[in-house]
Amino acid sequence: MYEVEVKVPADLEAVRDRLETREATQLGSVVQADTYYNAPHRDFAETDEALRIRSERPADGGAETRVTYKGPLVDEETKTREEFETGIEDAETTDAILTGLGFEPTATVRKDRERFSLDGYTVTLDSVDDVGEYVEVETEVAAEADLETAREGAYDVLERLGLDPDDQLRTSYLGLLLES
Amino acid sequence: MYEVEVKVPADLEAVRDRLETREATQLGSVVQADTYYNAPHRDFAETDEALRIRSERPADGGAETRVTYKGPLVDEETKTREEFETGIEDAETTDAILTGLGFEPTATVRKDRERFSLDGYTVTLDSVDDVGEYVEVETEVAAEADLETAREGAYDVLERLGLDPDDQLRTSYLGLLLES
């Protein structure tokens, strides 16, 4: 599976109107709090790894906590990396375990996410605390050869929502938060 | 809470008979597989820390996986240490996360545990792969002042089960496995 993901800054109110006009399907909204950790024995900013605890609270109740490790790039060309994620019972205890082991929380990214489905793409409206408002358009393709077409399709979706693909941003929310 | 725990090698068949004679209450049995990890940035054998993934499968079905971190002793006198434990969804993924972070599995302790309740104590019959058969007698007390009495009580329970408190072993199953 290859993922195409395009992110641009946006006025969410305006995008929401466009999504409504185009009868996009609402997929629900969640509040996410992502805490990122750095390691005691290597600097993840240099190795391009990430360790994250994500707490997700859907608008319709319930809550889920997951821990994710993203390994360094194994292929520069395709930007492929190993990623492992599993559910955990309790975020605070997991934080205590990581802290005990010497890992240090570097930042917490909090955001409200609303997801829609439009023309085969997932459109996510992100309101990120202390960072700003962004729209992500994404999809997955099975073959590498289909990546370019999928990316063009994502740009088309952005334009239909009144957004400019040239505004595309490659910095993660964590990166934007740390820069702010 | 203070924990009293006494462990002796035993012939489990004989102990099981004694427990039956004394009408001990059966608390159920589980199969436990504990994988211990060492850290890339310090040696847990030296710091007296432990990081463990425990997979527990009760005889009556279901399965549970937990990750536990035991910090170094914070008080030599009372052998107090910080301990954090939380449930995790998937043992294999958690292993992949730890391994990706540079932690290395040192050993896996597998055992069948049968638990009984007798005279206010929990009696556990452990059959540990590649280590042997052991009986643990344990209880908890609220005040440090009650520790000695509770320990004497545990010795009494051992004697009632035909076991000798002088055979007491302070080495963990992990330690015994690594010595074997």
CSV table of C-alpha atoms in Angstrom, one decimal:
chain,number,residue,atom,x,y,z
A,1,MET,CA,0.0,0.0,0.0
A,2,TYR,CA,1.2,3.5,-0.9
A,3,GLU,CA,-0.2,6.5,0.7
A,4,VAL,CA,-0.8,9.9,-0.9
A,5,GLU,CA,-1.3,12.7,1.5
A,6,VAL,CA,-1.5,16.4,0.7
A,7,LYS,CA,-1.8,19.1,3.3
A,8,VAL,CA,-2.5,22.8,2.9
A,9,PRO,CA,-3.4,25.6,5.3
A,10,ALA,CA,-7.1,26.5,5.0
A,11,ASP,CA,-10.1,28.4,6.4
A,12,LEU,CA,-12.1,25.4,7.6
A,13,GLU,CA,-15.4,27.3,7.7
A,14,ALA,CA,-15.1,27.9,4.0
A,15,VAL,CA,-14.0,24.4,3.2
A,16,ARG,CA,-16.9,23.0,5.3
A,17,ASP,CA,-19.3,24.9,3.1
A,18,ARG,CA,-17.8,23.6,-0.1
A,19,LEU,CA,-17.9,20.0,1.3
A,20,GLU,CA,-21.6,20.5,2.0
A,21,THR,CA,-22.3,21.9,-1.5
A,22,ARG,CA,-20.6,18.8,-3.0
A,23,GLU,CA,-22.5,16.5,-0.7
A,24,ALA,CA,-19.3,14.9,0.8
A,25,THR,CA,-20.0,12.1,3.2
A,26,GLN,CA,-19.3,12.9,6.9
A,27,LEU,CA,-17.1,10.3,8.5
A,28,GLY,CA,-17.2,11.7,12.1
A,29,SER,CA,-15.0,13.9,14.2
A,30,VAL,CA,-12.4,13.2,16.9
A,31,VAL,CA,-10.2,15.0,19.3
A,32,GLN,CA,-6.6,13.7,19.2
A,33,ALA,CA,-3.8,14.4,21.6
A,34,ASP,CA,-0.4,13.1,20.4
A,35,THR,CA,2.5,13.1,22.7
A,36,TYR,CA,5.9,12.6,21.1
A,37,TYR,CA,8.9,11.3,22.9
A,38,ASN,CA,12.6,11.5,22.3
A,39,ALA,CA,15.0,8.6,23.2
A,40,PRO,CA,17.8,8.7,25.8
A,41,HIS,CA,20.2,6.9,23.5
A,42,ARG,CA,19.6,8.6,20.2
A,43,ASP,CA,18.1,11.8,18.8
A,44,PHE,CA,14.9,11.0,16.9
A,45,ALA,CA,15.2,14.4,15.1
A,46,GLU,CA,18.4,13.0,13.5
A,47,THR,CA,17.4,9.4,13.0
A,48,ASP,CA,14.0,10.4,11.7
A,49,GLU,CA,12.2,8.0,14.0
A,50,ALA,CA,9.1,8.8,16.1
A,51,LEU,CA,7.5,7.4,19.3
A,52,ARG,CA,4.0,8.6,20.0
A,53,ILE,CA,1.2,8.1,22.4
A,54,ARG,CA,-2.1,9.0,20.8
A,55,SER,CA,-5.3,9.5,22.8
A,56,GLU,CA,-8.3,9.8,20.6
A,57,ARG,CA,-11.8,10.8,21.7
A,58,PRO,CA,-14.5,10.4,19.1
A,59,ALA,CA,-17.4,13.0,19.3
A,60,ASP,CA,-19.8,10.1,19.9
A,61,GLY,CA,-18.0,9.0,23.1
A,62,GLY,CA,-15.5,6.3,24.0
A,63,ALA,CA,-11.8,6.8,24.0
A,64,GLU,CA,-8.9,5.0,22.5
A,65,THR,CA,-5.2,5.2,23.3
A,66,ARG,CA,-2.5,3.8,21.0
A,67,VAL,CA,1.3,3.8,21.0
A,68,THR,CA,3.1,4.1,17.7
A,69,TYR,CA,6.7,3.7,16.7
A,70,LYS,CA,7.9,4.9,13.3
A,71,GLY,CA,11.3,3.6,12.3
A,72,PRO,CA,13.8,5.4,10.2
A,73,LEU,CA,13.3,5.5,6.4
A,74,VAL,CA,14.2,2.1,4.9
A,75,ASP,CA,13.9,3.5,1.3
A,76,GLU,CA,14.7,7.2,0.6
A,77,GLU,CA,13.1,6.9,-2.8
A,78,THR,CA,9.6,5.7,-1.8
A,79,LYS,CA,9.9,7.2,1.7
A,80,THR,CA,9.0,3.8,3.1
A,81,ARG,CA,9.4,3.2,6.8
A,82,GLU,CA,8.4,0.6,9.3
A,83,GLU,CA,5.5,1.5,11.5
A,84,PHE,CA,4.2,-0.4,14.5
A,85,GLU,CA,1.1,0.6,16.4
A,86,THR,CA,-0.9,-1.1,19.1
A,87,GLY,CA,-3.7,-0.2,21.5
A,88,ILE,CA,-2.9,0.4,25.1
A,89,GLU,CA,-5.1,0.5,28.2
A,90,ASP,CA,-3.9,3.6,29.8
A,91,ALA,CA,-2.0,6.6,28.4
A,92,GLU,CA,-0.7,7.9,31.8
A,93,THR,CA,0.8,4.6,32.8
A,94,THR,CA,2.4,4.2,29.4
A,95,ASP,CA,3.9,7.7,29.8
A,96,ALA,CA,5.2,6.6,33.3
A,97,ILE,CA,6.8,3.5,31.7
A,98,LEU,CA,8.5,5.5,28.9
A,99,THR,CA,9.6,8.2,31.3
A,100,GLY,CA,11.0,5.6,33.7
A,101,LEU,CA,12.9,4.1,30.8
A,102,GLY,CA,14.5,7.5,30.1
A,103,PHE,CA,12.3,8.7,27.2
A,104,GLU,CA,11.3,12.3,27.3
A,105,PRO,CA,8.1,13.9,26.1
A,106,THR,CA,9.1,16.6,23.6
A,107,ALA,CA,5.7,18.0,22.6
A,108,THR,CA,2.0,17.3,22.6
A,109,VAL,CA,0.0,18.1,19.5
A,110,ARG,CA,-3.8,18.6,20.1
A,111,LYS,CA,-6.2,18.8,17.3
A,112,ASP,CA,-9.9,18.5,16.4
A,113,ARG,CA,-10.3,16.4,13.3
A,114,GLU,CA,-13.4,16.2,11.1
A,115,ARG,CA,-13.3,13.6,8.4
A,116,PHE,CA,-15.2,13.5,5.1
A,117,SER,CA,-15.2,11.3,2.1
A,118,LEU,CA,-15.2,13.0,-1.3
A,119,ASP,CA,-14.6,11.5,-4.8
A,120,GLY,CA,-12.6,8.5,-3.4
A,121,TYR,CA,-10.4,10.6,-1.1
A,122,THR,CA,-10.5,11.2,2.6
A,123,VAL,CA,-10.7,14.9,3.4
A,124,THR,CA,-9.7,15.8,7.0
A,125,LEU,CA,-10.3,19.2,8.5
A,126,ASP,CA,-7.7,19.8,11.2
A,127,SER,CA,-7.8,22.5,13.8
A,128,VAL,CA,-4.5,22.2,15.6
A,129,ASP,CA,-3.9,24.0,18.9
A,130,ASP,CA,-1.2,26.7,18.6
A,131,VAL,CA,-0.5,25.7,15.0
A,132,GLY,CA,-3.6,26.6,12.9
A,133,GLU,CA,-6.2,25.2,10.5
A,134,TYR,CA,-5.3,22.7,7.8
A,135,VAL,CA,-6.9,20.4,5.3
A,136,GLU,CA,-5.5,17.0,4.5
A,137,VAL,CA,-6.5,15.1,1.4
A,138,GLU,CA,-5.4,11.5,1.2
A,139,THR,CA,-5.9,8.1,-0.4
A,140,GLU,CA,-4.1,4.8,-0.8
A,141,VAL,CA,-3.0,3.0,-3.9
A,142,ALA,CA,-1.8,-0.6,-4.3
A,143,ALA,CA,0.9,0.0,-6.9
A,144,GLU,CA,3.7,2.5,-6.9
A,145,ALA,CA,2.9,3.3,-10.6
A,146,ASP,CA,-0.4,4.7,-9.5
A,147,LEU,CA,1.1,7.2,-7.1
A,148,GLU,CA,1.3,10.1,-9.6
A,149,THR,CA,-2.3,9.8,-10.8
A,150,ALA,CA,-3.5,9.6,-7.2
A,151,ARG,CA,-1.5,12.7,-6.3
A,152,GLU,CA,-3.0,14.6,-9.3
A,153,GLY,CA,-6.5,13.5,-8.1
A,154,ALA,CA,-5.7,14.9,-4.6
A,155,TYR,CA,-4.8,18.2,-6.2
A,156,ASP,CA,-8.1,18.2,-8.1
A,157,VAL,CA,-10.0,17.6,-4.8
A,158,LEU,CA,-8.2,20.5,-3.2
A,159,GLU,CA,-9.1,22.8,-6.1
A,160,ARG,CA,-12.8,21.7,-5.9
A,161,LEU,CA,-12.6,22.8,-2.2
A,162,GLY,CA,-11.3,26.2,-3.2
A,163,LEU,CA,-7.7,25.4,-2.1
A,164,ASP,CA,-4.4,25.8,-3.9
A,165,PRO,CA,-2.2,22.7,-4.2
A,166,ASP,CA,0.8,25.0,-4.4
A,167,ASP,CA,0.2,25.8,-0.8
A,168,GLN,CA,1.2,22.2,0.0
A,169,LEU,CA,3.1,21.8,3.3
A,170,ARG,CA,5.4,18.9,4.0
A,171,THR,CA,6.1,19.7,7.6
A,172,SER,CA,4.3,17.6,10.2
A,173,TYR,CA,2.1,19.2,12.9
A,174,LEU,CA,4.8,18.3,15.4
A,175,GLY,CA,7.3,20.2,13.2
A,176,LEU,CA,5.0,23.2,12.9
A,177,LEU,CA,4.4,23.2,16.6
A,178,LEU,CA,8.1,23.0,17.4
A,179,GLU,CA,8.8,25.9,14.9
A,180,SER,CA,6.0,28.1,16.3
B,1,MET,CA,0.6,-2.0,50.7
B,2,TYR,CA,3.5,-4.3,51.6
B,3,GLU,CA,3.8,-7.7,49.9
B,4,VAL,CA,5.1,-10.8,51.6
B,5,GLU,CA,6.1,-13.5,49.2
B,6,VAL,CA,7.9,-16.7,50.0
B,7,LYS,CA,9.0,-19.2,47.3
B,8,VAL,CA,10.3,-22.8,47.8
B,9,PRO,CA,11.0,-25.6,45.4
B,10,ALA,CA,8.3,-28.3,45.7
B,11,ASP,CA,6.8,-31.5,44.3
B,12,LEU,CA,3.5,-29.9,43.1
B,13,GLU,CA,1.7,-33.3,43.0
B,14,ALA,CA,2.2,-33.7,46.8
B,15,VAL,CA,1.3,-30.0,47.5
B,16,ARG,CA,-1.9,-30.4,45.4
B,17,ASP,CA,-2.9,-33.3,47.6
B,18,ARG,CA,-2.3,-31.3,50.8
B,19,LEU,CA,-4.3,-28.4,49.5
B,20,GLU,CA,-7.2,-30.7,48.7
B,21,THR,CA,-7.1,-32.2,52.2
B,22,ARG,CA,-7.2,-28.7,53.8
B,23,GLU,CA,-10.0,-27.7,51.4
B,24,ALA,CA,-8.1,-24.8,49.9
B,25,THR,CA,-10.1,-22.7,47.5
B,26,GLN,CA,-9.2,-23.1,43.8
B,27,LEU,CA,-8.6,-19.6,42.2
B,28,GLY,CA,-8.0,-20.9,38.7
B,29,SER,CA,-5.0,-21.6,36.5
B,30,VAL,CA,-3.2,-19.7,33.8
B,31,VAL,CA,-0.3,-20.1,31.4
B,32,GLN,CA,2.1,-17.1,31.5
B,33,ALA,CA,4.8,-16.2,29.1
B,34,ASP,CA,7.0,-13.4,30.3
B,35,THR,CA,9.5,-11.8,28.0
B,36,TYR,CA,12.2,-9.6,29.6
B,37,TYR,CA,14.0,-6.9,27.7
B,38,ASN,CA,17.3,-5.1,28.3
B,39,ALA,CA,17.8,-1.5,27.4
B,40,PRO,CA,20.2,-0.1,24.8
B,41,HIS,CA,21.4,2.7,27.1
B,42,ARG,CA,21.8,1.0,30.4
B,43,ASP,CA,22.2,-2.6,31.7
B,44,PHE,CA,19.1,-3.6,33.7
B,45,ALA,CA,21.1,-6.3,35.5
B,46,GLU,CA,23.1,-3.5,37.0
B,47,THR,CA,20.4,-0.9,37.6
B,48,ASP,CA,18.0,-3.6,38.9
B,49,GLU,CA,15.2,-2.4,36.6
B,50,ALA,CA,13.0,-4.7,34.5
B,51,LEU,CA,10.9,-4.4,31.4
B,52,ARG,CA,8.5,-7.2,30.7
B,53,ILE,CA,5.8,-8.2,28.3
B,54,ARG,CA,3.5,-10.7,30.0
B,55,SER,CA,1.0,-12.8,28.0
B,56,GLU,CA,-1.5,-14.6,30.2
B,57,ARG,CA,-3.9,-17.3,29.0
B,58,PRO,CA,-6.4,-18.4,31.6
B,59,ALA,CA,-7.6,-22.0,31.5
B,60,ASP,CA,-11.1,-20.8,30.9
B,61,GLY,CA,-10.2,-18.9,27.7
B,62,GLY,CA,-9.4,-15.3,26.8
B,63,ALA,CA,-6.0,-13.9,26.8
B,64,GLU,CA,-4.4,-10.8,28.3
B,65,THR,CA,-1.2,-9.0,27.5
B,66,ARG,CA,0.4,-6.5,29.8
B,67,VAL,CA,3.6,-4.5,29.8
B,68,THR,CA,5.4,-3.8,33.1
B,69,TYR,CA,8.3,-1.6,34.0
B,70,LYS,CA,9.9,-2.0,37.4
B,71,GLY,CA,12.2,0.9,38.4
B,72,PRO,CA,15.3,0.6,40.5
B,73,LEU,CA,14.9,0.3,44.2
B,74,VAL,CA,14.0,3.6,45.7
B,75,ASP,CA,14.4,2.3,49.3
B,76,GLU,CA,17.0,-0.4,50.0
B,77,GLU,CA,15.6,-1.0,53.4
B,78,THR,CA,12.0,-1.8,52.4
B,79,LYS,CA,12.9,-3.0,48.9
B,80,THR,CA,10.4,-0.5,47.5
B,81,ARG,CA,10.5,0.2,43.8
B,82,GLU,CA,8.2,2.0,41.4
B,83,GLU,CA,6.2,-0.3,39.2
B,84,PHE,CA,4.0,0.6,36.2
B,85,GLU,CA,1.8,-1.8,34.3
B,86,THR,CA,-0.8,-1.4,31.6
B,87,GLY,CA,-2.7,-3.7,29.3
B,88,ILE,CA,-1.7,-3.8,25.7
B,89,GLU,CA,-3.6,-5.0,22.6
B,90,ASP,CA,-0.9,-7.0,21.0
B,91,ALA,CA,2.3,-8.6,22.3
B,92,GLU,CA,4.0,-9.1,18.9
B,93,THR,CA,3.5,-5.4,17.9
B,94,THR,CA,4.8,-4.3,21.3
B,95,ASP,CA,7.8,-6.5,20.9
B,96,ALA,CA,8.4,-4.9,17.4
B,97,ILE,CA,8.1,-1.4,19.0
B,98,LEU,CA,10.6,-2.2,21.8
B,99,THR,CA,13.0,-4.0,19.4
B,100,GLY,CA,12.8,-1.0,17.0
B,101,LEU,CA,13.7,1.3,19.8
B,102,GLY,CA,16.8,-0.8,20.5
B,103,PHE,CA,15.6,-2.9,23.4
B,104,GLU,CA,16.6,-6.6,23.3
B,105,PRO,CA,14.7,-9.6,24.6
B,106,THR,CA,16.9,-11.4,27.1
B,107,ALA,CA,14.8,-14.4,28.0
B,108,THR,CA,11.2,-15.7,28.1
B,109,VAL,CA,9.9,-17.4,31.2
B,110,ARG,CA,7.0,-19.7,30.6
B,111,LYS,CA,5.0,-21.3,33.4
B,112,ASP,CA,1.8,-22.9,34.3
B,113,ARG,CA,0.3,-21.3,37.5
B,114,GLU,CA,-2.4,-22.7,39.7
B,115,ARG,CA,-3.7,-20.5,42.4
B,116,PHE,CA,-5.4,-21.4,45.7
B,117,SER,CA,-6.5,-19.5,48.7
B,118,LEU,CA,-5.6,-20.9,52.1
B,119,ASP,CA,-5.8,-19.4,55.6
B,120,GLY,CA,-5.7,-15.8,54.2
B,121,TYR,CA,-2.8,-16.5,51.9
B,122,THR,CA,-2.5,-17.0,48.1
B,123,VAL,CA,-0.7,-20.2,47.3
B,124,THR,CA,0.6,-20.5,43.8
B,125,LEU,CA,1.8,-23.7,42.2
B,126,ASP,CA,4.3,-22.8,39.5
B,127,SER,CA,5.6,-25.3,36.9
B,128,VAL,CA,8.3,-23.2,35.2
B,129,ASP,CA,9.7,-24.5,31.8
B,130,ASP,CA,13.4,-25.4,32.1
B,131,VAL,CA,13.5,-24.2,35.7
B,132,GLY,CA,11.4,-26.5,37.8
B,133,GLU,CA,8.4,-26.7,40.2
B,134,TYR,CA,7.9,-24.1,42.9
B,135,VAL,CA,5.3,-23.0,45.4
B,136,GLU,CA,4.8,-19.3,46.3
B,137,VAL,CA,2.9,-18.2,49.4
B,138,GLU,CA,2.0,-14.6,49.5
B,139,THR,CA,-0.2,-11.9,51.1
B,140,GLU,CA,-0.4,-8.2,51.5
B,141,VAL,CA,-0.4,-6.1,54.6
B,142,ALA,CA,-1.2,-2.4,55.0
B,143,ALA,CA,1.4,-1.5,57.6
B,144,GLU,CA,5.1,-2.2,57.6
B,145,ALA,CA,4.8,-3.2,61.3
B,146,ASP,CA,2.7,-6.2,60.2
B,147,LEU,CA,5.3,-7.6,57.8
B,148,GLU,CA,7.0,-9.9,60.3
B,149,THR,CA,3.8,-11.5,61.5
B,150,ALA,CA,2.6,-12.0,57.9
B,151,ARG,CA,6.0,-13.6,57.0
B,152,GLU,CA,5.6,-16.0,60.0
B,153,GLY,CA,2.1,-16.8,58.8
B,154,ALA,CA,3.5,-17.6,55.3
B,155,TYR,CA,6.0,-20.0,56.9
B,156,ASP,CA,3.2,-21.7,58.8
B,157,VAL,CA,1.3,-22.2,55.5
B,158,LEU,CA,4.3,-23.7,53.9
B,159,GLU,CA,4.7,-26.2,56.8
B,160,ARG,CA,1.0,-27.1,56.6
B,161,LEU,CA,1.7,-28.0,52.9
B,162,GLY,CA,4.7,-30.2,53.9
B,163,LEU,CA,7.2,-27.7,52.7
B,164,ASP,CA,10.3,-26.3,54.6
B,165,PRO,CA,10.6,-22.5,54.9
B,166,ASP,CA,14.3,-22.9,55.1
B,167,ASP,CA,14.3,-23.9,51.4
B,168,GLN,CA,13.2,-20.3,50.6
B,169,LEU,CA,14.6,-19.0,47.4
B,170,ARG,CA,15.1,-15.3,46.7
B,171,THR,CA,16.1,-15.6,43.0
B,172,SER,CA,13.5,-14.7,40.5
B,173,TYR,CA,12.4,-17.3,37.8
B,174,LEU,CA,14.2,-15.1,35.3
B,175,GLY,CA,17.4,-15.3,37.4
B,176,LEU,CA,17.0,-19.1,37.8
B,177,LEU,CA,16.4,-19.5,34.0
B,178,LEU,CA,19.5,-17.4,33.2
B,179,GLU,CA,21.5,-19.5,35.7
B,180,SER,CA,20.3,-22.8,34.3
